[in-house]
Coordinates of C-alpha atoms in Angstrom, one line a residue:
X1 CA 90.5 110.1 21.1
X2 CA 87.0 111.6 21.5
X3 CA 86.3 115.1 20.3
X4 CA 83.4 117.5 20.4
X5 CA 81.8 118.8 17.2
X6 CA 81.7 122.5 17.7
X7 CA 78.4 122.9 15.9
X8 CA 76.5 120.4 18.0
X9 CA 78.7 119.5 21.0
X10 CA 78.4 115.8 20.1
X11 CA 81.2 113.3 20.6
X12 CA 83.1 111.6 17.7
X13 CA 85.9 109.2 18.0
X14 CA 89.3 109.5 16.1
X15 CA 92.2 107.1 16.3
X16 CA 94.6 109.9 17.2
X17 CA 95.2 113.6 17.2
X18 CA 96.9 113.4 13.8
X19 CA 93.7 112.0 12.3
X20 CA 91.4 115.0 13.1
X21 CA 90.6 116.8 9.8
X22 CA 91.6 120.4 10.0
X23 CA 93.0 120.0 13.5
X24 CA 91.3 120.8 16.7
X25 CA 91.3 123.4 19.5
X26 CA 91.7 122.3 23.2
X27 CA 90.5 123.8 26.5
X28 CA 92.5 124.4 29.6
X29 CA 90.4 125.2 32.7
X30 CA 90.0 124.7 36.4
X31 CA 87.5 122.0 37.2
X32 CA 84.5 123.2 39.2
X33 CA 81.4 121.6 40.6
X34 CA 79.0 119.8 38.2
X35 CA 81.3 119.6 35.2
X36 CA 79.6 117.7 32.5
X37 CA 81.1 114.3 31.9
X38 CA 81.4 111.9 28.9
X39 CA 78.3 110.1 30.0
X40 CA 76.4 113.3 30.5
X41 CA 77.0 114.4 26.9
X42 CA 76.1 111.0 25.5
X43 CA 72.9 111.1 27.4
X44 CA 72.2 114.6 26.2
X45 CA 72.8 113.5 22.6
X46 CA 70.2 110.7 23.0
X47 CA 67.7 113.0 24.6
X48 CA 68.0 115.7 21.9
X49 CA 67.7 113.1 19.1
X50 CA 64.1 112.6 20.4
X51 CA 63.3 116.3 20.6
X52 CA 65.2 117.6 17.6
X53 CA 67.1 120.1 19.8
X54 CA 70.8 121.0 19.2
X55 CA 72.7 119.3 22.1
X56 CA 75.0 122.3 22.2
X57 CA 72.1 124.5 23.4
X58 CA 71.6 122.3 26.4
X59 CA 75.3 121.8 27.2
X60 CA 76.9 123.6 30.2
X61 CA 77.7 127.3 29.7
X62 CA 81.5 126.4 29.6
X63 CA 81.2 123.8 26.9
X64 CA 78.6 125.7 24.9
X65 CA 80.6 129.0 24.8
X66 CA 83.9 127.2 24.2
X67 CA 82.3 125.4 21.2
X68 CA 80.8 128.6 19.9
X69 CA 84.1 130.5 20.2
X70 CA 86.2 127.8 18.6
X71 CA 83.6 127.6 15.7
X72 CA 83.9 131.3 15.1
X73 CA 87.7 130.8 14.8
X74 CA 87.2 128.2 12.2
X75 CA 87.6 125.0 14.2
X76 CA 85.2 122.1 13.7
X77 CA 86.6 120.0 16.6
X78 CA 87.5 120.6 20.2
X79 CA 88.8 118.6 23.1
X80 CA 87.8 119.1 26.8
X81 CA 89.3 116.8 29.5
X82 CA 86.2 116.8 31.6
X83 CA 83.9 115.3 28.9
X84 CA 86.1 113.8 26.2
X85 CA 87.4 110.9 28.3
X86 CA 85.3 107.9 29.2
X87 CA 86.4 107.6 32.8
X88 CA 84.3 104.4 33.3
X89 CA 87.0 102.6 31.4
X90 CA 90.2 102.4 33.4
X91 CA 92.2 101.5 30.2
X92 CA 90.9 104.6 28.3
X93 CA 91.5 106.8 31.3
X94 CA 95.1 105.5 31.6
X95 CA 95.7 106.0 27.8
X96 CA 94.3 109.5 27.9
X97 CA 96.5 110.5 30.9
X98 CA 99.6 109.1 29.2
X99 CA 98.6 110.9 25.9
X100 CA 97.4 114.2 27.3
X101 CA 100.7 116.1 26.9
X102 CA 100.7 115.0 23.3
X103 CA 97.0 116.1 22.9
X104 CA 97.9 119.6 24.0
X105 CA 101.1 119.7 22.0
X106 CA 99.3 118.8 18.7
X107 CA 96.4 121.1 19.2
X108 CA 96.1 124.1 16.9
X109 CA 95.4 126.4 19.8
X110 CA 94.8 126.0 23.5
X111 CA 92.1 128.3 25.1
X112 CA 92.9 128.8 28.7
X113 CA 89.8 129.9 30.5
X114 CA 90.4 131.8 33.7
X115 CA 87.0 131.9 35.4
X116 CA 88.2 134.2 38.2
X117 CA 89.8 136.9 36.1
X118 CA 87.8 140.0 34.9
X119 CA 88.3 141.4 31.5
X120 CA 90.9 144.1 31.4
X121 CA 94.6 144.9 30.7
X122 CA 96.7 142.4 32.6
X123 CA 99.9 144.3 31.8
X124 CA 98.6 147.3 33.8
X125 CA 100.0 146.5 37.3
X126 CA 97.4 148.8 38.8
X127 CA 94.4 147.2 37.1
X128 CA 91.9 144.8 38.7
X129 CA 92.7 142.4 35.9
X130 CA 96.3 142.1 36.9
X131 CA 95.4 141.7 40.6
X132 CA 93.0 138.8 39.9
X133 CA 95.3 137.4 37.1
X134 CA 98.3 136.9 39.4
X135 CA 96.1 135.2 42.0
X136 CA 94.1 133.0 39.6
X137 CA 93.5 129.4 40.6
X138 CA 94.6 128.4 37.1
X139 CA 98.2 129.1 38.1
X140 CA 97.9 126.8 41.1
X141 CA 96.5 123.6 39.6
X142 CA 98.8 120.6 38.7
X143 CA 97.2 119.7 35.3
X144 CA 97.3 123.3 34.0
X145 CA 101.1 123.3 34.0
X146 CA 101.4 121.0 31.0
X147 CA 98.5 122.8 29.4
X148 CA 100.5 126.0 29.5
X149 CA 103.8 124.4 28.4
X150 CA 102.8 121.9 25.7
X151 CA 100.8 123.9 23.1
X152 CA 102.5 126.2 20.6
X153 CA 99.7 128.8 21.1
X154 CA 97.8 129.4 24.3
X155 CA 95.1 132.1 24.3
X156 CA 94.3 133.2 27.8
X157 CA 90.6 134.2 28.3
X158 CA 88.8 136.2 31.1
X159 CA 85.7 135.0 32.9
X160 CA 83.7 136.7 30.1
X161 CA 85.7 134.7 27.5
X162 CA 87.4 137.9 26.3
X163 CA 91.0 137.7 25.2
X164 CA 93.6 138.7 27.8
X165 CA 96.6 137.8 25.6
X166 CA 98.7 134.8 24.6
X167 CA 101.4 133.0 26.6
X168 CA 103.9 134.8 24.4
X169 CA 102.6 138.3 24.8
X170 CA 101.9 137.7 28.6
X171 CA 105.2 135.9 29.2
X172 CA 106.4 138.4 31.8
X173 CA 103.1 138.4 33.6
X174 CA 103.0 134.6 33.6
X175 CA 106.6 134.4 34.9
X176 CA 105.6 136.7 37.8
X177 CA 102.7 134.4 38.6
X178 CA 104.3 131.0 38.0
X179 CA 108.1 131.4 38.0
X180 CA 108.3 129.7 34.6
X181 CA 111.0 131.4 32.5
X182 CA 110.0 133.6 29.7
X183 CA 112.3 131.8 27.3
X184 CA 110.0 128.7 27.7
X185 CA 106.8 130.7 27.4
X186 CA 108.1 132.4 24.2
X187 CA 109.4 129.1 22.9
X188 CA 113.0 130.3 22.6
X189 CA 114.0 127.3 24.6
X190 CA 112.4 123.9 25.0
X191 CA 111.5 122.5 28.4
X192 CA 114.0 119.7 27.8
X193 CA 116.8 122.3 28.0
X194 CA 115.9 122.8 31.7
X195 CA 117.1 120.4 34.4
X196 CA 114.8 118.0 36.1
X197 CA 115.0 120.0 39.3
X198 CA 114.0 123.2 37.5
X199 CA 111.0 121.6 35.9
X200 CA 110.0 120.0 39.2
X201 CA 110.2 123.5 40.8
X202 CA 107.5 124.8 38.4
X203 CA 105.1 122.3 39.9
X204 CA 106.2 122.9 43.5
X205 CA 103.3 125.1 44.5
X206 CA 100.6 123.5 42.4
X207 CA 97.9 121.2 43.8
X208 CA 95.8 118.3 42.5
X209 CA 92.6 116.9 43.8
X210 CA 93.9 113.4 43.7
X211 CA 97.2 112.8 45.4
X212 CA 98.4 110.5 42.5
X213 CA 97.8 113.3 40.0
X214 CA 100.7 115.3 41.3
X215 CA 102.8 112.6 39.6
X216 CA 100.6 111.8 36.6
X217 CA 100.2 115.5 35.6
X218 CA 104.0 115.7 35.2
X219 CA 104.6 112.6 33.0
X220 CA 104.5 114.4 29.7
X221 CA 106.8 117.2 31.0
X222 CA 109.5 114.5 31.6
X223 CA 108.5 112.4 28.6
X224 CA 107.5 109.5 30.8
X225 CA 104.8 106.8 30.2
X226 CA 103.7 104.6 33.1
X227 CA 100.5 102.9 34.2
X228 CA 98.1 105.0 36.3
X229 CA 97.1 103.3 39.6
X230 CA 94.6 105.4 41.6
X231 CA 94.8 104.4 45.2
X232 CA 98.6 104.2 45.3
X233 CA 99.0 107.6 46.9
X234 CA 102.5 109.1 47.1
X235 CA 103.9 105.9 45.6
X236 CA 103.0 107.5 42.2
X237 CA 105.5 110.3 42.7
X238 CA 108.1 107.7 43.8
X239 CA 107.4 105.7 40.6
X240 CA 107.7 108.8 38.5
X241 CA 111.1 109.6 39.9
X242 CA 112.2 106.0 39.3
X243 CA 111.1 106.2 35.7
X244 CA 113.0 109.5 35.2
X245 CA 116.1 108.0 36.8
X246 CA 116.0 105.1 34.3
X247 CA 116.1 107.3 31.2
X248 CA 118.0 110.5 32.3
X249 CA 121.6 111.1 33.5
X250 CA 120.4 114.4 35.0
X251 CA 121.4 114.1 38.7
X252 CA 119.5 117.3 39.7
X253 CA 116.7 114.8 40.4
X254 CA 118.4 114.4 43.7
X255 CA 118.9 118.1 44.4
X256 CA 115.6 118.6 46.2
X257 CA 115.6 120.4 49.5
X258 CA 118.1 123.2 48.7
X259 CA 117.2 126.0 51.1
X260 CA 120.4 127.7 52.2
X261 CA 123.3 129.6 50.6
X262 CA 126.0 129.4 53.2
X263 CA 129.5 129.1 51.8
X264 CA 130.7 125.6 51.0
X265 CA 134.2 126.2 52.5
X266 CA 132.6 126.8 55.9
X267 CA 130.9 123.4 55.7
X268 CA 134.1 121.6 54.6
X269 CA 136.3 123.3 57.2
X270 CA 134.0 123.2 60.2
X271 CA 134.2 120.3 62.8
X272 CA 131.6 117.6 62.4
X273 CA 130.2 118.1 65.9
X274 CA 129.4 121.8 65.2
X275 CA 127.4 121.0 62.1
X276 CA 124.7 118.8 63.5
X277 CA 121.2 120.2 63.8
X278 CA 118.7 118.2 65.8
X279 CA 115.8 119.4 63.7
X280 CA 117.2 117.8 60.5
X281 CA 118.8 114.8 62.1
X282 CA 117.3 111.6 60.7
X283 CA 118.3 108.0 61.0
X284 CA 117.0 107.1 57.6
X285 CA 117.3 109.4 54.6
X286 CA 115.7 109.1 51.2
X287 CA 117.1 109.6 47.7
X288 CA 113.6 110.5 46.2
X289 CA 111.5 113.5 47.2
X290 CA 108.1 113.1 48.7
X291 CA 106.4 115.6 46.4
X292 CA 107.1 118.3 43.9
X293 CA 107.0 120.8 46.7
X294 CA 110.4 119.5 47.9
X295 CA 111.9 121.2 44.7
X296 CA 110.5 124.6 45.6
X297 CA 113.9 126.3 45.8
X298 CA 115.4 124.5 42.8
X299 CA 114.6 127.1 40.2
X300 CA 118.3 127.8 39.5
X301 CA 119.6 124.2 39.8
X302 CA 121.2 123.2 36.5
X303 CA 122.6 120.0 35.3
X304 CA 126.3 120.1 34.3
X305 CA 127.1 118.1 31.2
X306 CA 130.0 115.6 31.2
X307 CA 132.5 117.9 29.3
X308 CA 131.8 120.7 31.7
X309 CA 132.1 118.4 34.7
X310 CA 135.8 117.8 34.1
X311 CA 136.7 121.5 33.9
X312 CA 134.6 122.5 36.9
X313 CA 136.2 120.1 39.3
X314 CA 139.8 120.8 38.4
X315 CA 140.4 122.0 41.9
X316 CA 139.6 118.5 43.2
X317 CA 141.6 116.5 40.8
X318 CA 144.2 115.7 43.4
X319 CA 141.5 113.9 45.4
X320 CA 139.0 112.7 42.8
X321 CA 139.4 110.8 39.5
X322 CA 136.4 111.5 37.3
X323 CA 135.9 108.5 35.0
X324 CA 132.2 108.2 34.6
X325 CA 128.9 109.8 35.4
X326 CA 127.0 108.8 38.5
X327 CA 124.6 105.9 37.9
X328 CA 121.5 105.1 40.0
X329 CA 119.3 102.0 40.2
X330 CA 116.1 101.7 42.2
X331 CA 116.2 98.4 44.2
X332 CA 113.9 96.9 46.9
X333 CA 116.4 98.2 49.5
X334 CA 116.6 101.8 48.1
X335 CA 118.6 103.5 45.5
X336 CA 121.9 101.8 44.6
X337 CA 124.4 104.4 43.5
X338 CA 127.6 104.1 41.5
X339 CA 129.1 107.5 42.3
X340 CA 132.4 109.3 42.8
X341 CA 133.2 109.7 46.5
X342 CA 136.1 111.3 48.4
X343 CA 137.1 111.6 52.0
X344 CA 137.5 115.0 53.8
X345 CA 138.7 114.5 57.4
X346 CA 136.9 111.2 57.8
X347 CA 133.7 112.3 56.2
X348 CA 132.6 110.9 52.8
X349 CA 131.3 113.2 50.1
X350 CA 129.6 112.3 46.9
X351 CA 130.1 114.4 43.7
X352 CA 127.1 115.1 41.6
X353 CA 127.1 117.2 38.4
X354 CA 124.6 119.9 39.1
X355 CA 125.0 123.5 40.2
X356 CA 122.7 126.1 41.8
X357 CA 123.5 128.9 39.3
X358 CA 122.3 131.8 41.5
X359 CA 123.4 130.4 44.8
X360 CA 126.6 129.4 46.6
X361 CA 127.3 125.7 46.2
X362 CA 125.7 123.3 48.7
X363 CA 127.2 120.4 50.6
X364 CA 125.7 117.3 52.1
X365 CA 127.2 116.0 55.3
X366 CA 126.6 112.7 57.2
X367 CA 128.1 111.2 60.2
X368 CA 130.1 108.0 60.1
X369 CA 127.2 106.0 61.6
X370 CA 125.1 106.8 58.5
X371 CA 122.7 109.2 60.3
X372 CA 121.8 112.2 58.3
X373 CA 122.4 115.7 59.8
X374 CA 122.2 119.1 58.3
X375 CA 125.0 121.5 57.9
X376 CA 124.1 125.2 57.3
X377 CA 124.6 124.7 53.5
X378 CA 123.3 121.2 52.9
X379 CA 120.8 119.7 50.5
X380 CA 118.0 117.7 52.1
X381 CA 119.0 114.4 50.4
X382 CA 120.7 111.2 51.5
X383 CA 121.1 107.8 50.0
X384 CA 122.1 104.3 51.2
X385 CA 124.8 102.7 49.1
X386 CA 124.8 99.4 50.8
X387 CA 127.7 98.2 53.0
X388 CA 130.9 100.1 51.9
X389 CA 132.4 99.1 55.2
X390 CA 131.4 97.1 58.3
X391 CA 128.6 99.5 58.9
X392 CA 126.2 101.3 56.6
X393 CA 127.6 104.6 55.4
X394 CA 125.6 107.5 54.0
X395 CA 127.1 110.0 51.7
X396 CA 127.2 113.8 51.3
X397 CA 126.3 115.6 48.1
X398 CA 128.6 118.2 46.7
X399 CA 127.1 120.1 43.7
X400 CA 129.7 121.5 41.3
X401 CA 130.5 125.2 42.0
X402 CA 130.2 127.9 39.4

């Protein structure tokens, strides 16, 4: 782990974040053009060694002011993602990406620099500061999500490096801008207490420059480590979901696409022919989402624990025997599922233990031929279970009602 000395903005290597004497501060920011890199600072150090100048004086304004601010707050060491990773080394880059959530978690303080927000009272809903704050690009970037969630203390700074507040004092304002619950921002609840679908929803509207980073920037949030392979495109997000599936029993991973709140009973009682919608009629369906955006409306989708599952499906006990949790395995042919199913008037339904807490339960319906069609209250999800009969059969998803 490379860190900058705040007095001179020179790079020093430490085996890990725990080995930094006195701890370190860390920067969260939106990358802009001409960010100084690891090589730039190494070259600057060599050039200043010949002239006797302080390298910090010749560093970019962002790095220089950050070092000066951290130094006034008593920190000797700081970490900045743009210049503290040697990106010429693929192994070092992969290690840094896999360790980044830990870097932010163990930092003494995170300074979040919002270059597009003027100094002012963000809590004043009529102020310019609030208007610019809620629209800040910092809220829209993929990597800044973990940079907000991981540290104990996040100090939000205006474009003039003036303090706007902390993530605790501005929790309501941040919730309005990001839809991340105040309980998380005030650290009353850990992110692990929220379902996979809920955590994915926090990233739904965020963007990354590289397509692969929409998956890599979420690894720490789901406690996942995996190799980084730039060039794989959307396969990265598929791999991330596969890794999550291996270590979590949270079936809300498959809850993506919830968009409607029509009553479940209508879907169960209506004839199959009246439920088909050509716009959402696909021959092949997928268990995994294509991107975090697919989880946009999953802010209230909660995982139901095994003890709760038994009590919540009491109205189905005549038709369903709950003996075990659903199990999923990623195979070359798709996701193999071991799952509870039941038949309603010739249509198969699969029972998953998640619930949309603020919405009416949703149902997934498929035709006997295995073609996916949307009912007014369906979840945009389907999965192939292999040959359960002479022909391929797709399943419906029935989240547990409140």
